[in-house]
Amino acid sequence: MPSPQCHAADAPRRLVSKPLAAIALLLAITMVVLSAIGARADQPNITMILATGGTIAGTQTAAGEPGYVAGKDSVASLIEAVPELKKIADVEGRQVSDIGSQNMDAKIWLELLRATSEELARPDVDAVVIAHGTDTMEETAYFLNLTLKSDKPVVLVGAMRPANALSADGPMNLYNATVVAALAEARGRGVLVVMNDEIHYAAEVTKTNTTNPDTMKSPNRGRAGVCDIGACVFFSPTTKRHTTNSAFSIGDEVSTLPYVAIVYGHAGMTAAPIKGALDDGAKGIVVAGVGDGNMSDVALDALTTAAKTGVVVVRSTRVGSGVVRRDIEVDDDTRGFVAAEELNPQRARILLQLALMKTNDPKTIQEMFHVY
Ligand code: GLU
């Protein structure tokens, strides 16, 4: 006869063994179901692929011809074109827009921000990949970098060749982007861009070539990491504030962003584009200045007058790399200007738009250009 102690000891073991058997059975069923759909049990939850259009979803008008229409293919066909994606994560797709990114604007940014936030808030979604045209990819990446409130990876991806072109780059870019999005090390780095085997931070990246797949570069601080057919590594963290430690947030009530114009510097620059921007109601003007954010005397004077009326003037550069610092050749203190520091004109414009939702004080805005 077993002792009462033995009975007492056996009973809980039996109580435990039933749920264990049930869990084992459930796991076995899950493995069978996952292998049937091609996913692995140890891989991340859903990676949501949001499509906005661009060349990655573009179709050549005639096979072998360079002409094409951006944004023709649906998110479903982007995913279908890369069956390897389901070995990385359970992917789902959502179409946000189907534009060439030259038509990206504040309205679609706000829709995209809301769609991305919605997906990131889902407990079963681990990351978001956004397929986007490369023309304004850096701007969308930076806008989301400053306004999303999540540590989960968000990766923008595009292509330089349409989906049906010879040696299309979209599928490998989408594959690498999905791998990066699934990496634990991608969390908390802000919004990333993955193109042509390189990973870039949203605060750094810019398009540098009109047609070459090797177009996305981070001229000031260099790339964030590299990929080689899905083997992706990061080199260094970003030092800029973003996402969860960004002071900018967009409430449900926001339906547009303040109007900020960019005026382009050149030899013989007149005040005409500045006057045009002011006539259009610009609350801020970013100058894509020559060299170190310079411009002609006539442009300087027109902008100084504008700054006195409360329009915020930011000096950036058309050069493509380098830092525009205060008070070098232009006396920013006297004129009431802001120096863009490391931000190119298109990124400076986005930061200024968000800043203007809080203040038009140039000193406060200059501080923002130090940290974002
Ligand atoms: N203009 C297109 C766009 O930005 C083409 C650039 C691209 O996607 O690579 O959507």
Short mmCIF file of C-alpha atoms and ligand atoms in Angstrom, two decimals:
data_model
loop_
_atom_site.label_atom_id
_atom_site.label_comp_id
_atom_site.label_asym_id
_atom_site.label_seq_id
_atom_site.Cartn_x
_atom_site.Cartn_y
_atom_site.Cartn_z
CA MET A 1 0.00 0.00 0.00
CA PRO A 2 1.44 3.33 -0.83
CA SER A 3 1.78 5.69 2.08
CA PRO A 4 -0.57 8.70 2.32
CA GLN A 5 2.48 10.88 1.63
CA CYS A 6 2.97 9.00 -1.65
CA HIS A 7 -0.66 9.58 -2.57
CA ALA A 8 -0.28 13.19 -1.63
CA ALA A 9 2.87 13.45 -3.76
CA ASP A 10 1.33 11.62 -6.72
CA ALA A 11 -1.81 13.68 -6.82
CA PRO A 12 -0.23 16.99 -7.71
CA ARG A 13 2.00 15.25 -10.27
CA ARG A 14 -1.11 13.95 -11.99
CA LEU A 15 -2.73 17.38 -11.74
CA VAL A 16 0.33 18.91 -13.44
CA SER A 17 0.71 16.21 -16.04
CA LYS A 18 -2.76 16.80 -17.55
CA PRO A 19 -2.22 20.47 -18.40
CA LEU A 20 1.30 19.62 -19.56
CA ALA A 21 -0.10 17.05 -21.94
CA ALA A 22 -2.67 19.56 -23.15
CA ILE A 23 0.05 22.20 -23.71
CA ALA A 24 2.22 19.67 -25.54
CA LEU A 25 -0.73 18.74 -27.76
CA LEU A 26 -1.47 22.42 -28.42
CA LEU A 27 2.17 23.07 -29.29
CA ALA A 28 2.20 20.10 -31.64
CA ILE A 29 -0.97 21.35 -33.37
CA THR A 30 0.53 24.88 -33.58
CA MET A 31 3.74 23.51 -35.14
CA VAL A 32 1.71 21.59 -37.74
CA VAL A 33 -0.41 24.65 -38.56
CA LEU A 34 2.64 26.96 -38.70
CA SER A 35 4.60 24.61 -40.91
CA ALA A 36 1.56 24.31 -43.17
CA ILE A 37 1.60 28.10 -43.70
CA GLY A 38 5.39 28.20 -43.92
CA ALA A 39 6.05 30.09 -40.66
CA ARG A 40 8.28 29.04 -37.74
CA ALA A 41 7.22 28.84 -34.11
CA ASP A 42 10.24 30.87 -32.93
CA GLN A 43 9.76 33.72 -35.37
CA PRO A 44 8.25 37.06 -34.44
CA ASN A 45 4.56 37.80 -34.44
CA ILE A 46 3.11 39.67 -37.37
CA THR A 47 5.18 42.06 -39.40
CA MET A 48 2.70 44.41 -41.00
CA ILE A 49 3.62 45.59 -44.47
CA LEU A 50 2.03 48.94 -45.30
CA ALA A 51 2.15 49.91 -48.96
CA THR A 52 2.04 53.50 -50.16
CA GLY A 53 3.03 53.08 -53.84
CA GLY A 54 6.39 53.96 -55.40
CA THR A 55 8.64 52.19 -57.86
CA ILE A 56 8.74 49.07 -55.69
CA ALA A 57 5.11 48.66 -56.78
CA GLY A 58 5.74 50.11 -60.24
CA THR A 59 5.14 48.46 -63.61
CA GLN A 60 7.02 49.16 -66.82
CA THR A 61 4.73 50.37 -69.55
CA ALA A 62 6.39 47.99 -72.05
CA ALA A 63 8.79 45.18 -71.19
CA GLY A 64 12.39 46.36 -71.34
CA GLU A 65 11.39 50.03 -71.73
CA PRO A 66 12.60 52.49 -69.10
CA GLY A 67 9.20 54.22 -68.77
CA TYR A 68 6.95 53.00 -65.95
CA VAL A 69 4.06 53.92 -63.70
CA ALA A 70 4.72 53.93 -59.93
CA GLY A 71 2.33 52.36 -57.41
CA LYS A 72 0.49 49.98 -59.80
CA ASP A 73 0.96 46.74 -57.83
CA SER A 74 -1.00 45.98 -54.67
CA VAL A 75 0.52 45.14 -51.31
CA ALA A 76 -0.65 41.54 -51.84
CA SER A 77 1.44 41.22 -54.99
CA LEU A 78 4.50 42.76 -53.27
CA ILE A 79 4.25 40.06 -50.59
CA GLU A 80 3.52 37.27 -53.09
CA ALA A 81 6.66 38.19 -55.03
CA VAL A 82 8.85 37.27 -52.05
CA PRO A 83 7.70 33.90 -50.66
CA GLU A 84 10.82 33.87 -48.43
CA LEU A 85 9.18 36.54 -46.25
CA LYS A 86 7.11 33.96 -44.42
CA LYS A 87 10.28 32.26 -43.21
CA ILE A 88 11.11 35.48 -41.35
CA ALA A 89 7.77 36.48 -39.88
CA ASP A 90 4.04 36.15 -40.30
CA VAL A 91 3.45 38.96 -42.77
CA GLU A 92 0.20 40.81 -43.34
CA GLY A 93 -0.40 43.64 -45.79
CA ARG A 94 -2.37 46.88 -45.75
CA GLN A 95 -2.68 49.38 -48.58
CA VAL A 96 -2.46 52.99 -47.39
CA SER A 97 -2.04 54.74 -50.75
CA ASP A 98 -0.87 53.95 -54.28
CA ILE A 99 1.03 57.05 -55.28
CA GLY A 100 4.38 58.02 -56.70
CA SER A 101 6.01 59.57 -53.64
CA GLN A 102 6.40 62.90 -55.43
CA ASN A 103 2.71 63.24 -54.51
CA MET A 104 3.27 62.53 -50.80
CA ASP A 105 1.78 65.31 -48.68
CA ALA A 106 0.71 66.16 -45.13
CA LYS A 107 -2.70 64.51 -45.61
CA ILE A 108 -1.21 61.13 -46.53
CA TRP A 109 1.50 61.51 -43.85
CA LEU A 110 -1.23 61.88 -41.23
CA GLU A 111 -3.10 58.84 -42.62
CA LEU A 112 0.12 56.83 -42.67
CA LEU A 113 1.04 57.93 -39.14
CA ARG A 114 -2.39 56.84 -37.89
CA ALA A 115 -2.29 53.52 -39.77
CA THR A 116 1.23 52.77 -38.51
CA SER A 117 0.33 53.71 -34.92
CA GLU A 118 -2.75 51.52 -35.10
CA GLU A 119 -0.73 48.51 -36.27
CA LEU A 120 2.06 49.07 -33.73
CA ALA A 121 -0.54 49.20 -30.93
CA ARG A 122 -1.66 45.65 -31.79
CA PRO A 123 -0.09 43.21 -29.33
CA ASP A 124 0.27 40.63 -32.11
CA VAL A 125 2.21 43.01 -34.38
CA ASP A 126 5.95 43.19 -33.68
CA ALA A 127 7.04 45.53 -36.44
CA VAL A 128 5.92 47.57 -39.45
CA VAL A 129 7.57 47.71 -42.86
CA ILE A 130 6.46 50.57 -45.13
CA ALA A 131 6.90 50.24 -48.89
CA HIS A 132 7.42 53.75 -50.24
CA GLY A 133 8.71 55.62 -53.28
CA THR A 134 12.29 56.74 -52.89
CA ASP A 135 11.77 60.35 -54.03
CA THR A 136 10.40 61.49 -50.65
CA MET A 137 11.22 58.42 -48.56
CA GLU A 138 13.61 60.37 -46.36
CA GLU A 139 10.91 62.91 -45.54
CA THR A 140 8.28 60.35 -44.61
CA ALA A 141 10.85 58.44 -42.55
CA TYR A 142 11.83 61.58 -40.65
CA PHE A 143 8.21 62.68 -40.12
CA LEU A 144 7.32 59.27 -38.64
CA ASN A 145 10.58 59.26 -36.64
CA LEU A 146 9.47 62.41 -34.84
CA THR A 147 5.80 61.54 -34.38
CA LEU A 148 5.39 57.78 -33.77
CA LYS A 149 5.23 56.72 -30.15
CA SER A 150 6.55 53.17 -30.15
CA ASP A 151 9.84 51.31 -29.69
CA LYS A 152 8.80 48.62 -32.16
CA PRO A 153 10.83 48.59 -35.39
CA VAL A 154 9.49 50.62 -38.32
CA VAL A 155 11.40 50.18 -41.58
CA LEU A 156 10.85 52.04 -44.85
CA VAL A 157 11.77 50.24 -48.04
CA GLY A 158 11.61 51.03 -51.73
CA ALA A 159 13.16 50.17 -55.04
CA MET A 160 14.84 52.00 -57.87
CA ARG A 161 13.65 49.58 -60.55
CA PRO A 162 9.99 48.72 -61.19
CA ALA A 163 8.70 45.33 -60.08
CA ASN A 164 8.76 43.85 -63.60
CA ALA A 165 12.12 45.35 -64.66
CA LEU A 166 15.22 43.35 -65.47
CA SER A 167 17.02 42.80 -62.15
CA ALA A 168 14.34 44.48 -60.07
CA ASP A 169 15.75 45.46 -56.67
CA GLY A 170 12.43 45.56 -54.80
CA PRO A 171 12.19 41.90 -53.73
CA MET A 172 15.64 41.76 -52.08
CA ASN A 173 15.09 45.16 -50.49
CA LEU A 174 11.73 44.00 -49.08
CA TYR A 175 13.34 40.79 -47.84
CA ASN A 176 16.16 42.64 -46.06
CA ALA A 177 13.76 45.22 -44.65
CA THR A 178 11.59 42.46 -43.19
CA VAL A 179 14.65 40.78 -41.68
CA VAL A 180 15.73 44.08 -40.08
CA ALA A 181 12.20 44.67 -38.77
CA ALA A 182 12.30 41.25 -37.11
CA LEU A 183 15.60 41.89 -35.30
CA ALA A 184 15.48 42.52 -31.56
CA GLU A 185 18.37 45.02 -32.08
CA ALA A 186 16.13 47.11 -34.35
CA ARG A 187 13.89 48.09 -31.42
CA GLY A 188 14.30 51.58 -30.02
CA ARG A 189 16.37 52.90 -32.93
CA GLY A 190 13.62 55.04 -34.41
CA VAL A 191 12.49 54.74 -38.00
CA LEU A 192 14.92 53.01 -40.37
CA VAL A 193 15.38 52.87 -44.14
CA VAL A 194 16.64 49.67 -45.78
CA MET A 195 17.74 49.80 -49.43
CA ASN A 196 20.47 48.17 -51.49
CA ASP A 197 21.93 46.12 -48.62
CA GLU A 198 22.24 49.15 -46.31
CA ILE A 199 20.41 50.23 -43.16
CA HIS A 200 20.02 53.97 -42.50
CA TYR A 201 18.61 56.11 -39.70
CA ALA A 202 15.71 58.43 -40.56
CA ALA A 203 17.60 61.44 -39.20
CA GLU A 204 20.50 60.85 -41.59
CA VAL A 205 19.41 59.28 -44.86
CA THR A 206 19.00 61.06 -48.18
CA LYS A 207 18.49 60.09 -51.82
CA THR A 208 21.70 60.84 -53.73
CA ASN A 209 21.23 59.39 -57.22
CA THR A 210 18.28 59.72 -59.59
CA THR A 211 18.33 56.15 -60.93
CA ASN A 212 21.09 54.00 -59.38
CA PRO A 213 19.95 51.38 -56.82
CA ASP A 214 22.85 52.54 -54.62
CA THR A 215 21.09 55.83 -53.94
CA MET A 216 20.30 56.02 -50.22
CA LYS A 217 23.19 57.45 -48.23
CA SER A 218 23.80 59.02 -44.82
CA PRO A 219 26.43 61.60 -45.79
CA ASN A 220 27.16 63.09 -42.39
CA ARG A 221 27.29 60.14 -40.00
CA GLY A 222 27.27 57.10 -42.28
CA ARG A 223 24.98 54.13 -42.52
CA ALA A 224 23.48 52.41 -39.48
CA GLY A 225 24.32 48.90 -40.66
CA VAL A 226 24.41 46.50 -43.59
CA CYS A 227 22.58 43.44 -44.94
CA ASP A 228 23.77 40.56 -47.05
CA ILE A 229 20.87 38.44 -48.31
CA GLY A 230 19.09 38.68 -44.99
CA ALA A 231 22.17 38.68 -42.74
CA CYS A 232 21.77 42.14 -41.23
CA VAL A 233 23.92 43.87 -38.60
CA PHE A 234 23.90 47.29 -36.98
CA PHE A 235 27.10 49.32 -36.55
CA SER A 236 26.13 52.10 -34.17
CA PRO A 237 23.16 53.64 -32.37
CA THR A 238 21.60 56.96 -33.35
CA THR A 239 22.24 59.96 -31.11
CA LYS A 240 19.18 61.89 -32.25
CA ARG A 241 15.89 62.02 -30.35
CA HIS A 242 13.02 60.11 -31.96
CA THR A 243 9.72 58.25 -31.43
CA THR A 244 9.19 57.62 -27.71
CA ASN A 245 11.56 60.42 -26.62
CA SER A 246 10.40 62.91 -29.23
CA ALA A 247 8.41 65.86 -27.85
CA PHE A 248 6.20 65.94 -30.95
CA SER A 249 2.91 64.14 -31.12
CA ILE A 250 -0.01 64.44 -33.47
CA GLY A 251 -3.45 64.28 -31.83
CA ASP A 252 -6.64 63.15 -33.54
CA GLU A 253 -7.66 66.79 -34.00
CA VAL A 254 -4.70 67.56 -36.29
CA SER A 255 -5.78 67.66 -39.94
CA THR A 256 -2.86 69.48 -41.53
CA LEU A 257 0.64 70.83 -40.80
CA PRO A 258 1.78 74.47 -40.83
CA TYR A 259 2.89 75.66 -44.25
CA VAL A 260 6.66 75.92 -44.54
CA ALA A 261 8.32 76.76 -47.86
CA ILE A 262 11.79 75.86 -49.10
CA VAL A 263 13.56 78.46 -51.24
CA TYR A 264 16.61 77.44 -53.27
CA GLY A 265 19.84 79.42 -53.19
CA HIS A 266 21.84 80.14 -56.35
CA ALA A 267 24.12 82.75 -57.88
CA GLY A 268 22.02 85.82 -58.58
CA MET A 269 19.34 84.83 -56.03
CA THR A 270 16.57 87.43 -55.81
CA ALA A 271 13.90 88.02 -53.16
CA ALA A 272 11.14 86.83 -55.52
CA PRO A 273 10.78 83.25 -54.18
CA ILE A 274 10.79 84.60 -50.61
CA LYS A 275 8.05 87.06 -51.47
CA GLY A 276 6.12 84.24 -53.18
CA ALA A 277 6.36 82.05 -50.08
CA LEU A 278 5.17 84.88 -47.83
CA ASP A 279 2.29 85.69 -50.21
CA ASP A 280 1.28 82.02 -49.98
CA GLY A 281 1.07 82.35 -46.18
CA ALA A 282 4.27 80.53 -45.16
CA LYS A 283 4.74 80.42 -41.40
CA GLY A 284 8.32 79.35 -41.90
CA ILE A 285 10.93 79.44 -44.66
CA VAL A 286 13.83 77.05 -45.05
CA VAL A 287 16.64 78.25 -47.30
CA ALA A 288 18.53 75.60 -49.26
CA GLY A 289 21.44 77.98 -49.19
CA VAL A 290 24.69 77.90 -51.12
CA GLY A 291 27.70 76.51 -49.24
CA ASP A 292 27.35 76.86 -45.49
CA GLY A 293 23.73 78.06 -45.70
CA ASN A 294 24.59 81.33 -47.42
CA MET A 295 22.53 83.51 -49.77
CA SER A 296 22.69 86.85 -51.55
CA ASP A 297 22.38 90.10 -49.59
CA VAL A 298 19.01 90.83 -51.15
CA ALA A 299 17.68 87.44 -50.02
CA LEU A 300 19.19 87.93 -46.55
CA ASP A 301 17.46 91.27 -46.16
CA ALA A 302 14.08 89.93 -47.33
CA LEU A 303 14.34 87.04 -44.85
CA THR A 304 15.41 89.36 -42.02
CA THR A 305 12.29 91.43 -42.61
CA ALA A 306 10.18 88.25 -42.65
CA ALA A 307 11.77 87.04 -39.38
CA LYS A 308 10.82 90.34 -37.71
CA THR A 309 7.15 89.59 -38.50
CA GLY A 310 7.29 86.18 -36.76
CA VAL A 311 8.05 83.98 -39.77
CA VAL A 312 10.71 81.47 -38.71
CA VAL A 313 13.71 81.38 -41.06
CA VAL A 314 15.97 78.32 -41.08
CA ARG A 315 19.27 78.26 -42.98
CA SER A 316 20.12 74.86 -44.47
CA THR A 317 22.27 74.04 -47.49
CA ARG A 318 21.88 72.75 -51.03
CA VAL A 319 25.36 71.14 -50.81
CA GLY A 320 24.28 67.66 -49.71
CA SER A 321 26.46 67.17 -46.63
CA GLY A 322 28.05 69.08 -43.80
CA VAL A 323 26.76 71.07 -40.84
CA VAL A 324 25.30 74.59 -41.02
CA ARG A 325 26.27 76.28 -37.75
CA ARG A 326 25.13 79.63 -36.33
CA ASP A 327 26.86 82.94 -36.91
CA ILE A 328 29.60 81.89 -39.30
CA GLU A 329 29.14 84.19 -42.33
CA VAL A 330 25.56 85.14 -41.47
CA ASP A 331 24.83 86.88 -38.17
CA ASP A 332 21.92 84.66 -37.09
CA ASP A 333 21.71 86.30 -33.65
CA THR A 334 21.05 89.75 -35.11
CA ARG A 335 18.78 88.57 -37.89
CA GLY A 336 16.76 86.16 -35.71
CA PHE A 337 17.51 83.10 -37.87
CA VAL A 338 17.85 79.42 -37.01
CA ALA A 339 20.76 77.28 -38.31
CA ALA A 340 19.69 73.85 -39.59
CA GLU A 341 22.87 72.15 -38.29
CA GLU A 342 22.87 68.60 -39.80
CA LEU A 343 19.40 68.68 -41.36
CA ASN A 344 19.10 69.00 -45.12
CA PRO A 345 16.40 71.40 -46.36
CA GLN A 346 13.66 68.78 -46.74
CA ARG A 347 14.24 67.41 -43.24
CA ALA A 348 14.62 70.91 -41.77
CA ARG A 349 11.21 71.72 -43.24
CA ILE A 350 9.56 68.80 -41.41
CA LEU A 351 11.16 69.67 -38.07
CA LEU A 352 10.09 73.30 -38.54
CA GLN A 353 6.51 72.27 -39.38
CA LEU A 354 6.29 70.26 -36.15
CA ALA A 355 8.08 72.95 -34.14
CA LEU A 356 5.63 75.60 -35.37
CA MET A 357 2.78 73.60 -33.84
CA LYS A 358 4.38 74.50 -30.48
CA THR A 359 6.16 77.86 -30.89
CA ASN A 360 7.61 80.39 -33.33
CA ASP A 361 10.42 81.44 -31.01
CA PRO A 362 13.68 81.04 -32.99
CA LYS A 363 15.77 80.34 -29.85
CA THR A 364 13.51 77.46 -28.75
CA ILE A 365 13.43 76.13 -32.31
CA GLN A 366 17.24 76.32 -32.54
CA GLU A 367 17.41 74.03 -29.49
CA MET A 368 15.22 71.52 -31.35
CA PHE A 369 17.66 71.53 -34.27
CA HIS A 370 20.40 70.48 -31.79
CA VAL A 371 18.62 67.37 -30.63
CA TYR A 372 16.47 66.05 -33.51
N1 GLU B 1 8.83 58.88 -58.33
C1 GLU B 1 8.72 57.55 -57.82
C2 GLU B 1 8.40 57.56 -56.33
O1 GLU B 1 9.05 58.21 -55.54
C3 GLU B 1 9.91 56.84 -58.17
C4 GLU B 1 10.99 56.77 -57.19
C5 GLU B 1 11.04 55.45 -56.53
O2 GLU B 1 10.08 54.93 -56.00
O3 GLU B 1 12.12 54.92 -56.55
O4 GLU B 1 7.46 56.92 -55.95
#
